[in-house]
Short mmCIF file of C-alpha atoms in Angstrom, two decimals:
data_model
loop_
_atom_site.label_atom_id
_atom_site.label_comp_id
_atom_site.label_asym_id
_atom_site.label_seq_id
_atom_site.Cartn_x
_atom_site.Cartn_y
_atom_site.Cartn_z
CA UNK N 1 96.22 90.90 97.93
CA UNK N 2 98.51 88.08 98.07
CA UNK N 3 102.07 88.17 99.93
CA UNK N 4 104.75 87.56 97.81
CA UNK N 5 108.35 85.90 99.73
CA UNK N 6 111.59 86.27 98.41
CA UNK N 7 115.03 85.03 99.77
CA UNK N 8 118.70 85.01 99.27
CA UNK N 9 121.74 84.19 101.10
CA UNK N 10 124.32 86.73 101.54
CA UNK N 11 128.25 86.42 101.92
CA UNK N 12 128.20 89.94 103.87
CA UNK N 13 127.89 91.39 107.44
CA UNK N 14 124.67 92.42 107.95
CA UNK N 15 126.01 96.11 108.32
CA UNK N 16 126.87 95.73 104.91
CA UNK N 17 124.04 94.39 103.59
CA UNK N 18 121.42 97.28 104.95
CA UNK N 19 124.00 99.82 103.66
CA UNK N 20 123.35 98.66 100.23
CA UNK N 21 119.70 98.31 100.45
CA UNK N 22 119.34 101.60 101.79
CA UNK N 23 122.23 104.18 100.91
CA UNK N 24 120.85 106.14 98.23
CA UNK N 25 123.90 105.12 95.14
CA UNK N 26 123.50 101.62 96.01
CA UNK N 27 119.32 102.16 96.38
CA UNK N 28 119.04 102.68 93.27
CA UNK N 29 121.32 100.24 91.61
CA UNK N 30 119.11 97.26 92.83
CA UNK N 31 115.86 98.90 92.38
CA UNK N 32 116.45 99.47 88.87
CA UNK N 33 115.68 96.07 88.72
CA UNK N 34 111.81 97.60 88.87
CA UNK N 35 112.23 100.81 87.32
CA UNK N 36 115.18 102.30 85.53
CA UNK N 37 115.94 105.86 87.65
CA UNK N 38 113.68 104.59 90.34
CA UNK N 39 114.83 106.67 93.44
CA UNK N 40 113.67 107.40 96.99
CA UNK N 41 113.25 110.44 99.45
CA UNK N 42 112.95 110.10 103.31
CA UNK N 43 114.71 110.93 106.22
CA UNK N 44 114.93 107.12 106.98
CA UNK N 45 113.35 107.86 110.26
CA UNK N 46 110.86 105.44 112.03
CA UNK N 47 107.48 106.47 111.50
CA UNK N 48 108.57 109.55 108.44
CA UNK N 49 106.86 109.72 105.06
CA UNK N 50 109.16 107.63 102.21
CA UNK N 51 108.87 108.77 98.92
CA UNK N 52 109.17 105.45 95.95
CA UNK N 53 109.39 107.17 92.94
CA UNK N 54 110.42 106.96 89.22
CA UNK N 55 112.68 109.55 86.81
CA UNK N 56 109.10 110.84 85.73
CA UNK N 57 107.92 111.74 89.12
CA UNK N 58 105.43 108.82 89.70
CA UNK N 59 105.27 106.63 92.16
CA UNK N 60 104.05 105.73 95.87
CA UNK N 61 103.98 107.25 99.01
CA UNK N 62 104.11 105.04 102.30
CA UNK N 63 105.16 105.16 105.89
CA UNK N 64 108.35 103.61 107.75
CA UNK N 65 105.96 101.67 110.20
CA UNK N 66 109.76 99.89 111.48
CA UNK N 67 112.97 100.30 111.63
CA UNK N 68 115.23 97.97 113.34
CA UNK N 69 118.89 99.57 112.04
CA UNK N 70 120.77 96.24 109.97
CA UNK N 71 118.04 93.87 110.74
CA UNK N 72 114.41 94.89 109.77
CA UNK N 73 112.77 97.76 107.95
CA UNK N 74 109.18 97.56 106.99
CA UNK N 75 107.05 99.75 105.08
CA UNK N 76 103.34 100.85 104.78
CA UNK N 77 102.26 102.06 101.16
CA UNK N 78 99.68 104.59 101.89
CA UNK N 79 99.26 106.56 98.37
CA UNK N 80 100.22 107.26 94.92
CA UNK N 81 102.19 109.86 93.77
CA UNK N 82 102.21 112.02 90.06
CA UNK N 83 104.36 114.22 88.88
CA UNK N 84 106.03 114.23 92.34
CA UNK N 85 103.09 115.04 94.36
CA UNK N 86 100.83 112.95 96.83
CA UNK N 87 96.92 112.85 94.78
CA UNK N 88 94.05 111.44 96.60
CA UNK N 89 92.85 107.80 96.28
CA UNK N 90 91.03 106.64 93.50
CA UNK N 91 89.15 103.31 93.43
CA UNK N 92 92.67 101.17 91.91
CA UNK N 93 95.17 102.95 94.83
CA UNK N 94 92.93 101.97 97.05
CA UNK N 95 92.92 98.40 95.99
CA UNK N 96 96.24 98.63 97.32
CA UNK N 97 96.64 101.13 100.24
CA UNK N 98 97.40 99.61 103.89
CA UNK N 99 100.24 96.79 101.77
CA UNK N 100 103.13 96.09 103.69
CA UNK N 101 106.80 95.72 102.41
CA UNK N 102 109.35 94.54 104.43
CA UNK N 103 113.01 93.57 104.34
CA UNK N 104 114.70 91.08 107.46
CA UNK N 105 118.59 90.00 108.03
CA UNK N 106 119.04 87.10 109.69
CA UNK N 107 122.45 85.71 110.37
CA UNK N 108 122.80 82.00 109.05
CA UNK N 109 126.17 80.54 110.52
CA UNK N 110 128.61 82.60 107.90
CA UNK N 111 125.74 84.02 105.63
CA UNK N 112 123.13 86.76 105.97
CA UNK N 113 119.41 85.72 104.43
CA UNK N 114 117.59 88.33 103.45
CA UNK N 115 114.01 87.88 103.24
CA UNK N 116 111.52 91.00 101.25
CA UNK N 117 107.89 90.18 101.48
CA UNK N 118 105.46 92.18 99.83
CA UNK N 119 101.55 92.57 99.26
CA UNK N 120 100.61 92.68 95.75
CA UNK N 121 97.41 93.21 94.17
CA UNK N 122 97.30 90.27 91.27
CA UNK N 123 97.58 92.25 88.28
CA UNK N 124 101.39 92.64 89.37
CA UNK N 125 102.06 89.56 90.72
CA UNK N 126 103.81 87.96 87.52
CA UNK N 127 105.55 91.94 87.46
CA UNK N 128 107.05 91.48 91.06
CA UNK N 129 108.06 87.41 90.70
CA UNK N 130 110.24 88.50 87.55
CA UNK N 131 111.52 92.03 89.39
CA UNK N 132 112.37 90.65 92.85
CA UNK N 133 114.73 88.24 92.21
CA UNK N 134 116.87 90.11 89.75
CA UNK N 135 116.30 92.76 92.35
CA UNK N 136 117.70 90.88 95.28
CA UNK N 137 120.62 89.38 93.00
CA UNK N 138 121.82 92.98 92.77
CA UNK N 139 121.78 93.44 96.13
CA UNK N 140 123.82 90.44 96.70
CA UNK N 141 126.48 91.04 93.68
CA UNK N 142 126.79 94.88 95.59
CA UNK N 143 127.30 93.45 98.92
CA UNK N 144 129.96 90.65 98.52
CA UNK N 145 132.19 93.05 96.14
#
């Protein structure tokens, strides 16, 4: 797997920021960016099961390893998911099981950078270096309105 970086400064508390990334309207706004009607279901809660998925009931299940409220939230995907249930491995899922995705604020003088890094498995390498960015411009158009 190879980790994947992404940054962009912010005009926007930090407060504001994490509400966007994570308050379920806003949510999936910038994560359309990856899949139109993408969507999540947790309870946000260190250590709880978080639900990525897609209008068609497929995606990934993963773990909130951390939560550090307006300044870091990382995430363990653990599984896939198909027609909105959890199926067992097969030999491509677990190609990819154990990557870590994770989202930091850090206050820069009168801007917020927010950094997402993510493991990726190289057939979606080119997927996620086109997604991300448009990704985390969304997030920045939603937080400085």
């Amino acid at each position: 797997m190879e980790k994947l970086v992404f940054n962009i400064d912010i005009k926007a508390s930090k407060e504001k920021i994490w509400k966007v990334l994570w308050d379920d309207e806003t949510y999936r706004k910038w994560t359309s960016a990856f899949c139109e009607g993408s969507y999540v279901e947790t309870s946000w809660n260190e250590g709880d099961k978080i639900y990525f998925l897609g209008p068609t009931g497929e995606g990934m299940n993963s773990i909130i390893e951390t939560k550090i409220p307006n300044e870091y939230m990382a995430f363990k995907h653990v599984g896939e998911i198909k027609d909105f249930k959890e199926v067992p491995p097969t030999e491509e899922t677990l190609k990819w099981v154990g990557a870590m995705e994770t989202y930091r604020l850090t206050q820069k003088g009168d801007v917020v950078d927010l950094q997402a890094e993510v493991d990726v498995i190289e057939k979606h390498i080119d997927y996620f270096k086109e997604a991300f960015p448009k990704g985390m411009e969304k997030i920045k158009e939603l937080s400085e309105e």
